[in-house]
Short mmCIF file of C-alpha atoms and ligand atoms in Angstrom, two decimals:
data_model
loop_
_atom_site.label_atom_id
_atom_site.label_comp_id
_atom_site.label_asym_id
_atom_site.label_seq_id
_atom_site.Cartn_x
_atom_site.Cartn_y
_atom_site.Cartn_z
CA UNK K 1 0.00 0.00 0.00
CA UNK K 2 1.44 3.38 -1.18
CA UNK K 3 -0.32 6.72 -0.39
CA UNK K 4 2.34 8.97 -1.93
CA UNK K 5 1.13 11.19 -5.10
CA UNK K 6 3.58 11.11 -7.69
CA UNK K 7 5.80 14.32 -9.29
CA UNK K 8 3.17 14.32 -12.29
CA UNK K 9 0.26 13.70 -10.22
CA UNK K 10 1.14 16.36 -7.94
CA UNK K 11 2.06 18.94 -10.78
CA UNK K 12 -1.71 18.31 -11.85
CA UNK K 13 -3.14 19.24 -8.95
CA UNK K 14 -1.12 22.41 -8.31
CA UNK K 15 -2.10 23.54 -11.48
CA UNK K 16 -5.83 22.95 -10.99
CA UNK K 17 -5.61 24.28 -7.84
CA UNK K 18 -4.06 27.27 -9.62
CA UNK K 19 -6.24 27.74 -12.05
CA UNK K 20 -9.23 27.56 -9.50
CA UNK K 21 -7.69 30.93 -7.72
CA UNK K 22 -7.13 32.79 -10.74
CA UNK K 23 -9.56 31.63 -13.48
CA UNK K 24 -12.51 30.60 -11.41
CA UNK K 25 -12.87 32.29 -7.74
CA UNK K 26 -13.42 35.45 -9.47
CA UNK K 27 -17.18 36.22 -10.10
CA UNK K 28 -18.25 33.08 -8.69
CA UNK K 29 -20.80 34.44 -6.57
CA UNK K 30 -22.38 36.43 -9.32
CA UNK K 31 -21.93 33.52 -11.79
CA UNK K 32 -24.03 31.73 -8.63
CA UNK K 33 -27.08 34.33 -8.34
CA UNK K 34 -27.54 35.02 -11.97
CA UNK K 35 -27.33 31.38 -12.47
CA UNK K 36 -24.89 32.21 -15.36
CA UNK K 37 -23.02 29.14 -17.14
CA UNK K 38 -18.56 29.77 -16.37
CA UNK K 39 -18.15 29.64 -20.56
CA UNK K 40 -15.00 31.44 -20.82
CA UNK K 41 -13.33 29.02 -18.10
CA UNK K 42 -14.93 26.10 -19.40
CA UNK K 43 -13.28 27.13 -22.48
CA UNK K 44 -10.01 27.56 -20.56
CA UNK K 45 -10.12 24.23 -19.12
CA UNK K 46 -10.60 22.50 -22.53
CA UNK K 47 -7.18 24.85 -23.47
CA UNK K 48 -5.85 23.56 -20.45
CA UNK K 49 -6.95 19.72 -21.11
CA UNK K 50 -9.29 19.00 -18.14
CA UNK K 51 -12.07 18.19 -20.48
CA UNK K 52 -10.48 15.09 -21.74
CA UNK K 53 -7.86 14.12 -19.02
CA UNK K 54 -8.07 10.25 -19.38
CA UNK K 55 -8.33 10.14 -23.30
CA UNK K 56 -5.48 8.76 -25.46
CA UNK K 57 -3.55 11.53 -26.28
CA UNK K 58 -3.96 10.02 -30.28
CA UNK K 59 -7.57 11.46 -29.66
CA UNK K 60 -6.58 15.05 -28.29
CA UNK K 61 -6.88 13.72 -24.59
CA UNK K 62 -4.26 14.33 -21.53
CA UNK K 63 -3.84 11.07 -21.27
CA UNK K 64 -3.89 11.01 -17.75
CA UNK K 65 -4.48 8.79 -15.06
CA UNK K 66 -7.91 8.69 -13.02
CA UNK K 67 -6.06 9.71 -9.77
CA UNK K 68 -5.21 13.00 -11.87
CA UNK K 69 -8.50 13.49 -12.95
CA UNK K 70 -10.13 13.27 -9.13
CA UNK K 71 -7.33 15.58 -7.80
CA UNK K 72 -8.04 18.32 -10.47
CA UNK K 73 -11.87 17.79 -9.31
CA UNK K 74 -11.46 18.10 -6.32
CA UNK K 75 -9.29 21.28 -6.45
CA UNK K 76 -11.85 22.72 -9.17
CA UNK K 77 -14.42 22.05 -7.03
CA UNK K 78 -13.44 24.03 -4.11
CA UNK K 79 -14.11 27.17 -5.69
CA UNK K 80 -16.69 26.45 -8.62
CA UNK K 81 -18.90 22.86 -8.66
CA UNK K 82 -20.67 24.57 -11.26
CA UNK K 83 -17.52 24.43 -13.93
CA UNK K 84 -16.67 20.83 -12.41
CA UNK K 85 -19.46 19.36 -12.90
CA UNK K 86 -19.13 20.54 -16.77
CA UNK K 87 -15.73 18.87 -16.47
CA UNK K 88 -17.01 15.72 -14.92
CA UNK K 89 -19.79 15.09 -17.27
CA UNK K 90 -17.48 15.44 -20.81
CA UNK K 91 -14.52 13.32 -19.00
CA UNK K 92 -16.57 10.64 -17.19
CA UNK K 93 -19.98 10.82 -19.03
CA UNK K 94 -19.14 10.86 -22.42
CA UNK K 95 -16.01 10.70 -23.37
CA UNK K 96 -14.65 7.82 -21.69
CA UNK K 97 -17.65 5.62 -23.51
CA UNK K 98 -17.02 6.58 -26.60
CA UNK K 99 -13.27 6.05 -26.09
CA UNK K 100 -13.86 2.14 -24.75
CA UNK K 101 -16.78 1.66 -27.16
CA UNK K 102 -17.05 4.01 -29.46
CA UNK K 103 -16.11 2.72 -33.87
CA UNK K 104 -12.76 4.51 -34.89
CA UNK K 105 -14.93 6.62 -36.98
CA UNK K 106 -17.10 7.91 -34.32
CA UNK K 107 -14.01 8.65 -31.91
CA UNK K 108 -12.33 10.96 -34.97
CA UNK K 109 -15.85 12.47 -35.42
CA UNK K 110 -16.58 13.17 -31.75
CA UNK K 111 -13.86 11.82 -29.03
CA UNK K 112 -11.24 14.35 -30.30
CA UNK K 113 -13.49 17.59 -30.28
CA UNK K 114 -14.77 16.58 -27.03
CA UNK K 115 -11.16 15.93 -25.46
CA UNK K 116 -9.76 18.91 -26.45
CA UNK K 117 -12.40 21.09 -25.31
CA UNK K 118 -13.70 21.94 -28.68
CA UNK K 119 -16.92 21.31 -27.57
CA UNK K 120 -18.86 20.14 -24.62
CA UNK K 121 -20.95 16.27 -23.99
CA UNK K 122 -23.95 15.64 -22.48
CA UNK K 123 -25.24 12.58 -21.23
CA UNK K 124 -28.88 12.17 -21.41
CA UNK K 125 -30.25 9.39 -19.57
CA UNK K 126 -32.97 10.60 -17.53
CA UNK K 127 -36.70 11.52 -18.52
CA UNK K 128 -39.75 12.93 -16.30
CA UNK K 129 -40.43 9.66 -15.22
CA UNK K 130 -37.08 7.76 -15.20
CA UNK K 131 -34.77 9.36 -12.69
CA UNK K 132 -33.38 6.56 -10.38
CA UNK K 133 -35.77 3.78 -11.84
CA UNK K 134 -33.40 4.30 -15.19
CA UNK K 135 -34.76 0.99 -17.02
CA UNK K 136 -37.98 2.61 -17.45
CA UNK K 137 -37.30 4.39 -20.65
CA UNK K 138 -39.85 6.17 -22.50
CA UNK K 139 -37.66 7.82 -25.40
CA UNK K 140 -38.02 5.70 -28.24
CA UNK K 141 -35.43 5.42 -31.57
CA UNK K 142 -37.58 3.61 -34.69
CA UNK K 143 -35.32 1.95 -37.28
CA UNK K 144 -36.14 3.02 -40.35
CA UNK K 145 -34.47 2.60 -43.61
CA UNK K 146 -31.22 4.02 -43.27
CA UNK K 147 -31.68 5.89 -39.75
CA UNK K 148 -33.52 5.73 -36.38
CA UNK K 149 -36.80 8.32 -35.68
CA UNK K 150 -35.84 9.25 -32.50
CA UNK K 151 -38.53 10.98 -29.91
CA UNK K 152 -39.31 11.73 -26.86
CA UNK K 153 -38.07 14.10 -23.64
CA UNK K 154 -34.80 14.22 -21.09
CA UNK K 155 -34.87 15.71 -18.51
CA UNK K 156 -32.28 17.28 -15.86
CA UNK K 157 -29.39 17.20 -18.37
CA UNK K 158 -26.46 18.75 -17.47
CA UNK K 159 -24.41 20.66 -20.19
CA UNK K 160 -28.05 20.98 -21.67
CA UNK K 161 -27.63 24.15 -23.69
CA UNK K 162 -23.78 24.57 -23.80
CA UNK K 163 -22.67 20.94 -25.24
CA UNK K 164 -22.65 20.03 -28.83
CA UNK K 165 -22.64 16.72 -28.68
CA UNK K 166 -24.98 14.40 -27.23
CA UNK K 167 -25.38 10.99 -25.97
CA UNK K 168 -28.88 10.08 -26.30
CA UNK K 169 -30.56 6.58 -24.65
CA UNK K 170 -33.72 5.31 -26.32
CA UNK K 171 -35.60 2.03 -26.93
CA UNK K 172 -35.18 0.47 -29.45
CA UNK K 173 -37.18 -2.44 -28.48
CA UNK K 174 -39.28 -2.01 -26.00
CA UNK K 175 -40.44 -5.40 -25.91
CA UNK K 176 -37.09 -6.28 -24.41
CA UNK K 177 -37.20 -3.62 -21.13
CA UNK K 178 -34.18 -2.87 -20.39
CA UNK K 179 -32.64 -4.82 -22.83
CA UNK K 180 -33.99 -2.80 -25.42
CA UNK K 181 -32.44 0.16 -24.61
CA UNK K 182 -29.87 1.57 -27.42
CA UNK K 183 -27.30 4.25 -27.22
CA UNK K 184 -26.90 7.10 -30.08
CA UNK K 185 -24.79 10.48 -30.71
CA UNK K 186 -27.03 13.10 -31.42
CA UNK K 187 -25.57 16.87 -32.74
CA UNK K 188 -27.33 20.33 -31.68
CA UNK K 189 -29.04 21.38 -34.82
CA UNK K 190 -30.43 18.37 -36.22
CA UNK K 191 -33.88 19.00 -36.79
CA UNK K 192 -36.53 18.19 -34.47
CA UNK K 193 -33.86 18.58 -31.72
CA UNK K 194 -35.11 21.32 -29.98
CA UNK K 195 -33.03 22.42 -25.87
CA UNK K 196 -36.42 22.88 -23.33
CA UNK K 197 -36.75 24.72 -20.15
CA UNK K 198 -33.93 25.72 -18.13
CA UNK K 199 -33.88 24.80 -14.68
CA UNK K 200 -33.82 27.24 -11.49
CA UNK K 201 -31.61 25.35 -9.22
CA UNK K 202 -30.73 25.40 -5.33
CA UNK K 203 -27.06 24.84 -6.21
CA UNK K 204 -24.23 23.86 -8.86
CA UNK K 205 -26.65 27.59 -10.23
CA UNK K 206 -23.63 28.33 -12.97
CA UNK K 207 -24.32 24.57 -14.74
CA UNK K 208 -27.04 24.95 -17.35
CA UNK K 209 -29.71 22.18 -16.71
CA UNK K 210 -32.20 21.74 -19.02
CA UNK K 211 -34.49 19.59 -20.52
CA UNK K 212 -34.19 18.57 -24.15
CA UNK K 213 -37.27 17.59 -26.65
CA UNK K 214 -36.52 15.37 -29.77
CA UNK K 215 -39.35 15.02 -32.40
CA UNK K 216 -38.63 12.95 -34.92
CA UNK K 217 -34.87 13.43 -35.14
CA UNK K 218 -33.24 11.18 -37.69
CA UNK K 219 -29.82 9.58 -35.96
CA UNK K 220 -28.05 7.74 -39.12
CA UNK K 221 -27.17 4.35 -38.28
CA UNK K 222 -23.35 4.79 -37.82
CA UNK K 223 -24.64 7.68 -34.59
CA UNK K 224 -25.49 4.23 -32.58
CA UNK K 225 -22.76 3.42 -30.04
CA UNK K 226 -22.71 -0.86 -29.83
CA UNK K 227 -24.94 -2.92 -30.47
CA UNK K 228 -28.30 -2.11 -30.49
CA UNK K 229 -30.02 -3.20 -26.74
CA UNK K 230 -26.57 -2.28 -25.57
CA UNK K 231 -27.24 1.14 -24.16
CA UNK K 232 -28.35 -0.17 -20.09
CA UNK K 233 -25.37 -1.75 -19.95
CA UNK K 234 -23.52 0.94 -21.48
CA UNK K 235 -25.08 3.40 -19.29
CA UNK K 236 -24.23 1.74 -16.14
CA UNK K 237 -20.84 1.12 -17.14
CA UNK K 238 -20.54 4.75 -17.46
CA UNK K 239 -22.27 5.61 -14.44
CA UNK K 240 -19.74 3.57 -12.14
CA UNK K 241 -16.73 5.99 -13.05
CA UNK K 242 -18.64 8.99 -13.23
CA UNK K 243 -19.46 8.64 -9.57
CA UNK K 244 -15.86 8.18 -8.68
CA UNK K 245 -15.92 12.02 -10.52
CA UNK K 246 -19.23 13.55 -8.47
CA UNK K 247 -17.27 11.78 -5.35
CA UNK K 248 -14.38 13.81 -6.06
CA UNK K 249 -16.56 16.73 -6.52
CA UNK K 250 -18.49 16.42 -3.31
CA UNK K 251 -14.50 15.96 -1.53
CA UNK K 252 -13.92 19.38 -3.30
CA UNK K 253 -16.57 20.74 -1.93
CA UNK K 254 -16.26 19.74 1.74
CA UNK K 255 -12.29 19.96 1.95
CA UNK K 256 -13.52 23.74 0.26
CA UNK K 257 -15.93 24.74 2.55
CA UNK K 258 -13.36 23.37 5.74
CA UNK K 259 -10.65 25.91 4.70
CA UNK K 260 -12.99 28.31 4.62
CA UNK K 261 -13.88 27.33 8.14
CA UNK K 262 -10.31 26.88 9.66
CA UNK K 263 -9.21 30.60 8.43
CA UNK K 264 -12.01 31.83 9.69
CA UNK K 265 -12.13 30.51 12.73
CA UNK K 266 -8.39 31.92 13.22
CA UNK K 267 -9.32 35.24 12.66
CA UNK K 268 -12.26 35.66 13.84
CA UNK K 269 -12.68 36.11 17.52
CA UNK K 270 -15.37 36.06 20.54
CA UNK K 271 -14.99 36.09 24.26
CA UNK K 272 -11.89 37.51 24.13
CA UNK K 273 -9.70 34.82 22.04
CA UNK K 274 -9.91 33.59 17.97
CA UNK K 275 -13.14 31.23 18.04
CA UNK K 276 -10.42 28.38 17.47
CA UNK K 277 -9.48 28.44 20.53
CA UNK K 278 -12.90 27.18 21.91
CA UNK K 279 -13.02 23.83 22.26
CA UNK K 280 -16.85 23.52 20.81
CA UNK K 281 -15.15 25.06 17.16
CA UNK K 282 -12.11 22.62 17.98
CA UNK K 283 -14.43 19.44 18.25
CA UNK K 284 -16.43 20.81 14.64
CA UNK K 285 -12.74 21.43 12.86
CA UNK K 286 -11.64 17.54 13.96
CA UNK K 287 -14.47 16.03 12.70
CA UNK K 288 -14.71 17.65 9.72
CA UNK K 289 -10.95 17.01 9.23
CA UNK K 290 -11.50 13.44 9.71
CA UNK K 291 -14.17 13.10 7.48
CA UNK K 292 -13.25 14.39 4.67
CA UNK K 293 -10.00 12.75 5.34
CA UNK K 294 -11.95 9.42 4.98
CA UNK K 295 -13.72 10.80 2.05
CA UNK K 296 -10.53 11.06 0.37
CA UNK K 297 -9.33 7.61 0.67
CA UNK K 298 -12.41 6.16 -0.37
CA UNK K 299 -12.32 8.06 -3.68
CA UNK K 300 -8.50 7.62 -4.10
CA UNK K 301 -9.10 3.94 -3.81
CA UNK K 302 -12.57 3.61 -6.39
CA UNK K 303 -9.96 5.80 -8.75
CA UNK K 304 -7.04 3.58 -8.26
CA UNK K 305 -9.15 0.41 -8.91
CA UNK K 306 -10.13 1.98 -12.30
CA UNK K 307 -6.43 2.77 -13.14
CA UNK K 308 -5.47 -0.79 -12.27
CA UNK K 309 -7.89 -2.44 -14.27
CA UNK K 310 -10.18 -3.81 -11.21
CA UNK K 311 -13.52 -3.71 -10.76
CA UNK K 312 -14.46 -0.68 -8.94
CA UNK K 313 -18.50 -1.28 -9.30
CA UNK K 314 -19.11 -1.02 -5.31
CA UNK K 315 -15.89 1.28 -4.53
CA UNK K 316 -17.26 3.83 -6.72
CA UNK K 317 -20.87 3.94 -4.93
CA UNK K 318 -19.14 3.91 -1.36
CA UNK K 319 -17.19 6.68 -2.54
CA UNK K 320 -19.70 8.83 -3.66
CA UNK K 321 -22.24 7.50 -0.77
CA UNK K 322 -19.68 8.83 1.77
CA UNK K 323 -18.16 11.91 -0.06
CA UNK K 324 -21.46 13.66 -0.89
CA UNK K 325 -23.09 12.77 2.94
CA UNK K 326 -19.62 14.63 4.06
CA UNK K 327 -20.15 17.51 1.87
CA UNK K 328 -23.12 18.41 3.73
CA UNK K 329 -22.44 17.42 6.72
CA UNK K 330 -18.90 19.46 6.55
CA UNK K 331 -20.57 22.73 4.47
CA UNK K 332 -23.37 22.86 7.15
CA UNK K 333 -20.94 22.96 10.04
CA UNK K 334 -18.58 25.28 7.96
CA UNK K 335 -21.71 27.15 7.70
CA UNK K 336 -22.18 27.35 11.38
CA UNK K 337 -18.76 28.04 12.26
CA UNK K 338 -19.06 31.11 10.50
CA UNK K 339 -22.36 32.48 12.35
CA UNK K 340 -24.39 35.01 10.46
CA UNK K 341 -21.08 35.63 8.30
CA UNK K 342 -21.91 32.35 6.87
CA UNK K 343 -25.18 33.20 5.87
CA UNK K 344 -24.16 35.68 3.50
CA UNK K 345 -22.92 34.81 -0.06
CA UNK K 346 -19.56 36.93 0.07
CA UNK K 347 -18.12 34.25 2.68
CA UNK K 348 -18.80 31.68 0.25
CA UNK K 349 -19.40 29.00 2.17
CA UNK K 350 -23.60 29.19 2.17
CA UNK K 351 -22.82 28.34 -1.79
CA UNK K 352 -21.04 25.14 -1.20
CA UNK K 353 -23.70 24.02 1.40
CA UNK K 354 -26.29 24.53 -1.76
CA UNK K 355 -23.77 22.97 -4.04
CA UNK K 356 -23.62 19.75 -1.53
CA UNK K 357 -26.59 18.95 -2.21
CA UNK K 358 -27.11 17.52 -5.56
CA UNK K 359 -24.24 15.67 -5.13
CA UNK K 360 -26.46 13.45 -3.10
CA UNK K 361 -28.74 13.26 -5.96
CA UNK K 362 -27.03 13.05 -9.73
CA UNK K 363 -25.25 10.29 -11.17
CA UNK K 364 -27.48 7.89 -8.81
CA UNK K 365 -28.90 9.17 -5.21
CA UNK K 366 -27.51 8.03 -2.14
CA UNK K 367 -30.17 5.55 -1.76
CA UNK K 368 -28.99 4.06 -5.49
CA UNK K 369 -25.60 3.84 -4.37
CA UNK K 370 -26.93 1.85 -1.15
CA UNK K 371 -28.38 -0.33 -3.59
CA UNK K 372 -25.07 -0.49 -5.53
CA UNK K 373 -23.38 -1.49 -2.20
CA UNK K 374 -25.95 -3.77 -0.88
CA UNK K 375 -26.11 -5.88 -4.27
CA UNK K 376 -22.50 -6.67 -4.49
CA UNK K 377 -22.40 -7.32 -1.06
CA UNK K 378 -24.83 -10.01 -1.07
CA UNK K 379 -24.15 -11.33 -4.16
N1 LIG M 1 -22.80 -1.64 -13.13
C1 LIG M 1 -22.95 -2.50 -14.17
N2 LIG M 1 -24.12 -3.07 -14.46
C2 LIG M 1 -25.18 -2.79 -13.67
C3 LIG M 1 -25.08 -1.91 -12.58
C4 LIG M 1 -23.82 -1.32 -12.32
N3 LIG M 1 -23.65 -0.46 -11.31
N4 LIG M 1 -26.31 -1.81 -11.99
C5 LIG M 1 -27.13 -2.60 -12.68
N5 LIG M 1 -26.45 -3.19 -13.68
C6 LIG M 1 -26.96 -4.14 -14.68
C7 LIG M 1 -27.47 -5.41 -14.01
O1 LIG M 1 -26.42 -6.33 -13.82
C8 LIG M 1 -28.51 -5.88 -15.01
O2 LIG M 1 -27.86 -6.51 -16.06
P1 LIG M 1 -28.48 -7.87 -16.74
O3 LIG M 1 -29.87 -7.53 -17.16
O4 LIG M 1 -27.57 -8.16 -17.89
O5 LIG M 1 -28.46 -8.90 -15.68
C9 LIG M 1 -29.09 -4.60 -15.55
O6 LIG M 1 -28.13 -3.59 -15.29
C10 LIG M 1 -30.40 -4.21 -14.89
O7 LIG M 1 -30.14 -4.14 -13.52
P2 LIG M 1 -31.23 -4.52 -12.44
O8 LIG M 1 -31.95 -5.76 -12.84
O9 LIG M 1 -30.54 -4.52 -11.14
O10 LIG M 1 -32.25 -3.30 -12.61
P3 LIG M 1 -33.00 -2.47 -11.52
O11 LIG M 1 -34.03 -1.70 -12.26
O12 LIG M 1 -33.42 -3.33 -10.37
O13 LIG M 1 -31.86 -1.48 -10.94
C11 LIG M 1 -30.50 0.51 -11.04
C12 LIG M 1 -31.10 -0.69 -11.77
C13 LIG M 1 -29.22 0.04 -10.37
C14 LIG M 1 -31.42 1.05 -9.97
C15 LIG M 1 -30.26 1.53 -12.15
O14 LIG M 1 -31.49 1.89 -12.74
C16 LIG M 1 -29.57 2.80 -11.68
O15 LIG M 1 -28.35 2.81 -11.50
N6 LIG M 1 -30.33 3.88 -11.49
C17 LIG M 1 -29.76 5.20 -11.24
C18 LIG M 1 -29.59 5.93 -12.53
C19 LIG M 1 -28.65 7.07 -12.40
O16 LIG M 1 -27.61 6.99 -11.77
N7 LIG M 1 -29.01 8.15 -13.07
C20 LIG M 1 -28.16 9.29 -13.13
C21 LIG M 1 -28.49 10.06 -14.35
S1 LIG M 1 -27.11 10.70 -15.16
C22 LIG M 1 -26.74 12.14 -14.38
O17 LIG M 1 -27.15 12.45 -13.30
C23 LIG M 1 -25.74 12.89 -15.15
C24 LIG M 1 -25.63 14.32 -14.99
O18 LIG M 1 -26.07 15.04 -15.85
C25 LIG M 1 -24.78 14.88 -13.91
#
């Protein structure tokens, strides 16, 4: 066992941490009440290569490993979940399924835009009525001749106005349930494609969520990604490394919110003494400490599975189980620990307890990942 970060790994995180204090930090909070999407640093991340950190370099990508990837989250994070979760989606989300199963065509089409920054992915698995119950899909993709008629409505769908690219699920048999379900890359502009509502959010306010509307959109045949009745599996395959990214997001997030907390409580002082010095602020700083502490290990490990080939199925729910449950737990204190201060959006830290939230919801609630955990326990 080996917890020491190498030269390269290291070098990666300094500069996302970096880039987070120069690039990001400014105008977060008015990025965060307008509810206004980071585009210029989303751009400059692509420049930068976060948007395709894992992807063969021979498709534009860093080429980096996984343990990279969750360190620049997590340093992202700590300023802006609204630009990381852009990040996460086109790394974990899309590209890295079109990179393991994508046709050499499609990858030259698609992977290389994507991993360069080019342009943005979305992944669009859920609907109004398939959130967590994701087998239940009522988008439907009709073979014709020489293309699928593809309609129907996601919903929730981050990236939803700012990608270009889309990965699109939809029965193709719906005789077959789940096993019916196909996979397909759709392009903004096709017609019939049309972006829906945007969505007022509690948190992550900067990410554009939206819902998107397809009526009759013709997807050529080469667009699918597999086999057709491939797209559940696909999908879940996907799902299990982009948790290990919303883990590393809701670390970011917690280990963000404690720093706030720890200067803070230096500086500020009561009773005669910095607030540190009281053993009630003491007792907060330690447990927060120790849980994200904990929360780092768990998604270190789920990452280093991945890198090593492993199966990282149940790592990657107990990271993100753990991590998001200690992102609020650790913004709420950070929260308190900052009094009426904290309450105010200049201190930041009443942001990242709205940002904690969702991570308890996307990419599979906590109650999914309990599932996750449970299954492959008692297998
Ligand atoms: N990894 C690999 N395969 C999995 C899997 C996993 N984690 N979970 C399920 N599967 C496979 C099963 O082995 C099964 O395969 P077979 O049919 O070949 O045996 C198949 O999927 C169906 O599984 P179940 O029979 O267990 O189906 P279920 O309906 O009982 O449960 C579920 C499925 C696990 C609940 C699944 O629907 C799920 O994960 N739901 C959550 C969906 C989700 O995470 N949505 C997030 C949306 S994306 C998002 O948020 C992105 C964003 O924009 C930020």
């Amino acid at each position: 066992m080996y917890f020491q970060l190498s030269e390269e790994q290291l070098a990666v995180r300094d500069a996302a941490r970096e880039f987070a204090k120069l690039e990001l930090l400014p105008g977060v909070v008015e990025r965060d009440t307008n509810a206004v999407f980071p585009k210029e640093q989303v751009k400059k991340m692509g420049e930068l290569g976060f948007l395709g950190m894992m992807v063969d370099p021979k498709y534009s990508g860093g080429g980096m490993d996984t343990i990279s990837y969750v360190l620049a989250m997590e340093e992202l994070s700590k300023i802006d979940a609204s630009a990381s979760v852009a990040m996460s989606v086109n790394n974990s989300l899309v590209c890295w399924g079109l990179e393991k199963y994508g046709t050499e065509e499609q990858k030259q089409k698609y992977l290389t835009r994507l991993a360069s920054g080019e342009v943005l992915g979305a992944f669009c698995l859920s609907e109004p009525e398939a959130g967590s119950d994701a087998t239940s899909q009522r988008t439907v993709a009709e073979k014709k001749e020489d293309h699928y008629l593809l309609n129907g409505v996601k919903n929730w769908i981050t990236n939803g106005s700012s990608a270009s690219i889309y990965l699109v699920f939809a029965q193709t048999d719906s005789q077959k349930a789940h096993k019916g379900i196909s996979v397909f890359i759709v392009e903004k502009g096709w017609e019939g494609f049309v972006v829906g509502k945007k969505e007022d959010k509690l948190g992550i306010r900067g990410s554009d969520t939206h819902s998107l509307i397809f009526t009759d959109v013709k997807v050529p045949f080469e667009n699918r990604i597999g086999e057709e009745g491939f797209g559940f599996s696909y999908a879940m395959e996907t799902l299990n490394g982009g948790r290990i990214g919303i883990a590393a997001q809701a670390l970011g997030i917690a280990a963000g919110a404690y720093e706030l907390a720890l200067a803070y409580s230096k500086e500020r002082k009561t009773f005669g003494k910095p607030i540190s010095q009281h053993q009630s602020i003491q007792f907060k700083l330690a447990d927060m400490a120790t849980q994200i502490e904990a929360a780092r290990l768990l998604v270190h490990k789920a990452a280093w599975l991945k890198d090593e080939g492993k199966d990282y199925t149940q790592a990657s729910a107990m990271a993100k189980v753990f991590a998001s449950e200690t992102a609020m737990n650790v913004t709420i204190e950070a929260v308190q620990i900052h009094g009426g201060y904290g309450y105010v959006k200049e201190y930041h830290v009443e942001r990242l307890m709205r940002d904690a939230k969702i991570t308890q919801i996307y990419e599979g609630t906590s109650e999914i990942q309990r599932i996750v955990i449970s299954r492959g326990i008692l297998r």
